[in-house]
Each structure stands twice: as structure tokens, then as C-alpha cells.
Coordinates of N, CA, C and O in Angstrom, one line a residue:
X1 N 0.9 -1.2 0.0 CA 0.0 0.0 0.0 C 0.9 1.2 0.0 O 1.5 1.6 1.0
X2 N 1.1 1.9 -1.1 CA 2.0 3.1 -1.2 C 1.3 4.3 -0.5 O 0.1 4.3 -0.2
X3 N 2.1 5.3 -0.2 CA 1.6 6.5 0.4 C 0.6 7.1 -0.6 O 0.8 7.1 -1.8
X4 N -0.5 7.6 -0.1 CA -1.5 8.3 -0.9 C -0.9 9.5 -1.6 O -0.3 10.3 -0.9
X5 N -1.1 9.6 -2.9 CA -0.6 10.8 -3.6 C -1.3 12.1 -3.2 O -2.5 12.1 -3.0
X6 N -0.5 13.1 -3.2 CA -1.0 14.5 -2.9 C -1.7 14.6 -1.5 O -2.6 15.3 -1.3
X7 N -1.1 13.8 -0.5 CA -1.6 13.9 0.8 C -0.4 14.2 1.8 O 0.7 14.6 1.3
X8 N -0.6 13.9 3.0 CA 0.5 14.1 4.0 C 1.8 13.5 3.6 O 1.9 12.4 3.0
X9 N 2.9 14.3 3.7 CA 4.2 13.8 3.3 C 4.7 12.7 4.2 O 4.5 12.8 5.4
X10 N 5.4 11.8 3.6 CA 6.1 10.7 4.4 C 7.6 11.1 4.5 O 8.1 12.0 3.8
X11 N 8.3 10.3 5.3 CA 9.8 10.6 5.5 C 10.6 10.2 4.3 O 11.7 10.7 4.1
X12 N 10.1 9.4 3.4 CA 10.8 9.0 2.2 C 10.0 9.4 0.9 O 8.8 9.5 1.0
X13 N 10.8 9.7 -0.1 CA 10.1 10.1 -1.4 C 9.6 8.8 -2.0 O 10.2 7.7 -1.9
X14 N 8.5 8.9 -2.7 CA 7.9 7.7 -3.4 C 7.7 8.1 -4.8 O 7.1 9.1 -5.1
X15 N 8.3 7.2 -5.7 CA 8.1 7.5 -7.2 C 6.9 6.8 -7.7 O 6.9 5.6 -7.9
X16 N 5.8 7.6 -7.9 CA 4.5 7.0 -8.3 C 4.6 6.5 -9.7 O 4.0 5.4 -10.0
X17 N 5.3 7.1 -10.6 CA 5.3 6.7 -12.0 C 6.0 5.3 -12.0 O 5.5 4.4 -12.8
X18 N 7.1 5.1 -11.3 CA 7.7 3.8 -11.2 C 6.8 2.7 -10.7 O 6.8 1.6 -11.1
X19 N 6.0 3.1 -9.7 CA 5.1 2.2 -9.1 C 4.0 1.8 -10.1 O 3.6 0.6 -10.2
X20 N 3.5 2.8 -10.8 CA 2.4 2.5 -11.9 C 3.0 1.5 -12.9 O 2.3 0.6 -13.3
X21 N 4.2 1.8 -13.3 CA 4.8 0.9 -14.3 C 5.0 -0.5 -13.8 O 4.8 -1.5 -14.4
X22 N 5.4 -0.6 -12.5 CA 5.6 -1.9 -11.8 C 4.2 -2.7 -11.8 O 4.2 -3.8 -12.1
X23 N 3.2 -2.0 -11.4 CA 1.8 -2.6 -11.4 C 1.5 -3.1 -12.8 O 0.9 -4.2 -12.9
X24 N 1.8 -2.4 -13.8 CA 1.4 -2.8 -15.2 C 2.1 -4.1 -15.6 O 1.7 -4.7 -16.6
X25 N 3.2 -4.5 -14.9 CA 3.9 -5.7 -15.3 C 3.6 -6.9 -14.5 O 4.1 -8.0 -14.8
X26 N 2.8 -6.7 -13.4 CA 2.5 -7.8 -12.5 C 1.4 -8.8 -13.1 O 0.4 -8.4 -13.7
X27 N 1.7 -10.1 -12.9 CA 0.7 -11.1 -13.2 C -0.2 -11.5 -12.1 O -1.4 -11.8 -12.3
X28 N 0.3 -11.4 -10.9 CA -0.5 -11.6 -9.7 C -1.3 -10.4 -9.4 O -0.9 -9.3 -9.7
X29 N -2.5 -10.6 -8.8 CA -3.4 -9.5 -8.6 C -2.8 -8.4 -7.7 O -2.2 -8.7 -6.7
X30 N -2.9 -7.2 -8.1 CA -2.4 -6.0 -7.4 C -3.6 -5.2 -7.0 O -4.4 -4.8 -7.9
X31 N -3.8 -4.9 -5.7 CA -4.9 -4.1 -5.3 C -4.3 -2.9 -4.5 O -3.5 -3.0 -3.6
X32 N -4.7 -1.7 -5.0 CA -4.1 -0.4 -4.4 C -5.2 0.4 -3.8 O -6.3 0.6 -4.4
X33 N -5.0 0.8 -2.5 CA -5.9 1.7 -1.8 C -5.4 3.1 -2.1 O -4.3 3.4 -1.8
X34 N -6.3 4.0 -2.6 CA -5.9 5.3 -3.0 C -7.1 6.1 -3.2 O -8.3 5.6 -3.3
X35 N -7.0 7.5 -3.3 CA -8.1 8.3 -3.6 C -8.4 8.4 -5.1 O -9.5 8.5 -5.6
X36 N -7.3 8.4 -5.9 CA -7.4 8.5 -7.3 C -6.1 7.9 -7.9 O -5.1 7.9 -7.4
X37 N -6.3 7.3 -9.1 CA -5.2 6.7 -9.9 C -5.4 7.0 -11.3 O -6.5 7.4 -11.8
X38 N -4.4 6.9 -12.1 CA -4.5 7.3 -13.6 C -5.5 6.4 -14.2 O -5.4 5.1 -14.2
X39 N -6.6 7.0 -14.8 CA -7.7 6.2 -15.3 C -7.3 5.4 -16.6 O -8.0 4.5 -16.9
X40 N -6.2 5.8 -17.2 CA -5.8 5.0 -18.4 C -5.1 3.7 -18.1 O -4.9 2.9 -18.9
X41 N -4.8 3.6 -16.8 CA -4.0 2.4 -16.4 C -4.6 1.6 -15.3 O -4.3 0.4 -15.0
X42 N -5.6 2.1 -14.6 CA -6.2 1.5 -13.4 C -7.8 1.6 -13.4 O -8.3 2.5 -14.0
X43 N -8.4 0.6 -12.8 CA -9.8 0.6 -12.7 C -10.2 0.5 -11.2 O -9.7 -0.2 -10.4
X44 N -11.2 1.4 -10.8 CA -11.7 1.4 -9.5 C -12.7 0.2 -9.3 O -13.6 0.1 -10.1
X45 N -12.5 -0.7 -8.3 CA -13.3 -1.8 -8.2 C -14.2 -1.8 -6.9 O -15.1 -2.6 -6.7
X46 N -13.9 -0.8 -6.0 CA -14.7 -0.6 -4.8 C -14.4 0.8 -4.3 O -13.3 1.4 -4.5
X47 N -15.3 1.3 -3.5 CA -15.1 2.6 -2.8 C -15.9 2.7 -1.6 O -17.0 2.1 -1.4
X48 N -15.4 3.5 -0.7 CA -16.1 3.7 0.6 C -15.8 5.1 1.2 O -14.6 5.5 1.1
X49 N -16.8 5.8 1.7 CA -16.6 7.1 2.3 C -16.0 6.8 3.7 O -16.4 5.9 4.4
X50 N -14.9 7.6 4.0 CA -14.3 7.4 5.3 C -13.9 8.8 5.9 O -13.7 9.7 5.1
X51 N -13.7 8.8 7.2 CA -13.2 10.0 7.8 C -11.7 10.1 7.7 O -11.1 9.1 8.0
X52 N -11.2 11.2 7.3 CA -9.7 11.3 7.2 C -9.1 11.7 8.5 O -9.3 12.7 9.1
X53 N -8.3 10.7 9.1 CA -7.6 10.9 10.3 C -6.4 11.7 10.2 O -5.9 12.3 11.2
X54 N -5.8 11.8 9.0 CA -4.5 12.5 8.8 C -4.7 14.0 8.5 O -3.8 14.7 8.3
X55 N -6.0 14.4 8.3 CA -6.2 15.8 8.0 C -6.0 16.7 9.2 O -6.6 16.6 10.2
X56 N -5.1 17.7 9.0 CA -4.7 18.6 10.1 C -5.8 19.6 10.4 O -6.0 20.0 11.6
X57 N -6.6 20.0 9.4 CA -7.5 21.1 9.6 C -8.8 20.7 10.2 O -9.4 21.4 11.1
X58 N -9.3 19.5 9.9 CA -10.7 19.2 10.3 C -10.8 17.7 10.4 O -10.8 17.0 9.5
X59 N -10.9 17.2 11.6 CA -11.0 15.7 11.9 C -12.3 15.1 11.4 O -12.5 13.9 11.4
X60 N -13.2 15.9 10.9 CA -14.5 15.4 10.4 C -14.5 15.3 8.9 O -15.5 15.0 8.3
X61 N -13.4 15.7 8.3 CA -13.3 15.6 6.8 C -13.5 14.2 6.3 O -12.9 13.3 6.8
X62 N -14.4 14.1 5.4 CA -14.7 12.7 4.8 C -14.2 12.7 3.4 O -14.3 13.7 2.6
X63 N -13.6 11.6 3.0 CA -13.1 11.3 1.7 C -13.6 10.0 1.2 O -14.0 9.2 1.9
X64 N -13.5 9.8 -0.1 CA -13.9 8.6 -0.8 C -12.6 7.8 -1.0 O -11.8 8.1 -1.8
X65 N -12.4 6.7 -0.2 CA -11.2 5.8 -0.4 C -11.7 4.8 -1.4 O -12.7 4.2 -1.3
X66 N -10.8 4.5 -2.3 CA -11.1 3.5 -3.4 C -10.0 2.4 -3.5 O -8.9 2.6 -3.0
X67 N -10.5 1.3 -4.0 CA -9.6 0.2 -4.3 C -9.5 0.1 -5.8 O -10.5 0.1 -6.5
X68 N -8.2 0.1 -6.3 CA -8.0 0.0 -7.8 C -7.2 -1.3 -8.1 O -6.4 -1.8 -7.3
X69 N -7.4 -1.7 -9.3 CA -6.5 -2.8 -9.9 C -6.0 -2.3 -11.2 O -6.7 -1.5 -11.9
X70 N -4.9 -2.8 -11.7 CA -4.4 -2.4 -13.0 C -5.4 -2.9 -14.1 O -6.0 -4.0 -13.9
X71 N -5.6 -2.1 -15.1 CA -6.6 -2.5 -16.2 C -6.3 -3.8 -16.8 O -7.3 -4.6 -17.0
X72 N -5.1 -4.2 -17.0 CA -4.8 -5.5 -17.6 C -5.2 -6.7 -16.7 O -5.4 -7.8 -17.2
X73 N -5.5 -6.4 -15.5 CA -5.9 -7.5 -14.6 C -7.4 -7.6 -14.4 O -8.0 -8.6 -13.9
X74 N -8.1 -6.6 -14.8 CA -9.6 -6.5 -14.6 C -10.3 -7.7 -15.2 O -11.0 -8.4 -14.5
X75 N -10.1 -8.0 -16.5 CA -10.7 -9.1 -17.1 C -10.3 -10.4 -16.5 O -11.2 -11.3 -16.4
X76 N -9.1 -10.6 -16.2 CA -8.6 -11.8 -15.6 C -9.2 -12.1 -14.3 O -9.7 -13.3 -14.1
X77 N -9.3 -11.2 -13.4 CA -9.7 -11.5 -12.0 C -11.2 -11.2 -11.8 O -11.8 -11.8 -10.9
X78 N -11.8 -10.3 -12.5 CA -13.2 -10.0 -12.3 C -14.1 -10.5 -13.4 O -15.3 -10.6 -13.2
X79 N -13.5 -10.9 -14.5 CA -14.3 -11.5 -15.6 C -15.5 -10.8 -16.1 O -16.5 -11.4 -16.5
X80 N -15.5 -9.5 -16.0 CA -16.6 -8.7 -16.4 C -16.4 -8.0 -17.8 O -15.3 -7.7 -18.1

């Protein structure tokens, strides 16, 4: 589960482009929890509204957390 993009900074830098490329090469199912992913490479398979605990301004802020899989895995694993 990589750090969410465009959110609270972590102690290490994370190269999202390299991660997206890595996901595109995987044969085993990859599930990513994130708020948004590149639509040309990933498909949202589930979503849920949740309260953001890392938000400094307002502890009642709600966001839509989503689960994504790489597009090339969608047909294989979900068969739709």
C-alpha cells in the first residue's frame, strides 16, 4: 500500500510513476488503496466514504477511499 498521492508527506520520497509501471507488469493481482489513480491504467473496483484521520484542519473531513487494480488484470480477475 503506497503513500496516498497528494496527501500528508512521508519521510521517504515515493516515485509514483515507477510504481504504476511496476503494477502494469504484474501477473499476480495487485490491489491499491488510494483516492485517485491514472484512469488510463487502473480501474476502481470498490469505494467507501471514510473520515480522514490525517487531515490537520478538520477531523470530520470525509473522503472517498477507493480500491484500484491495473486495467490489464480487470478481465482476468473480475471476468466482467
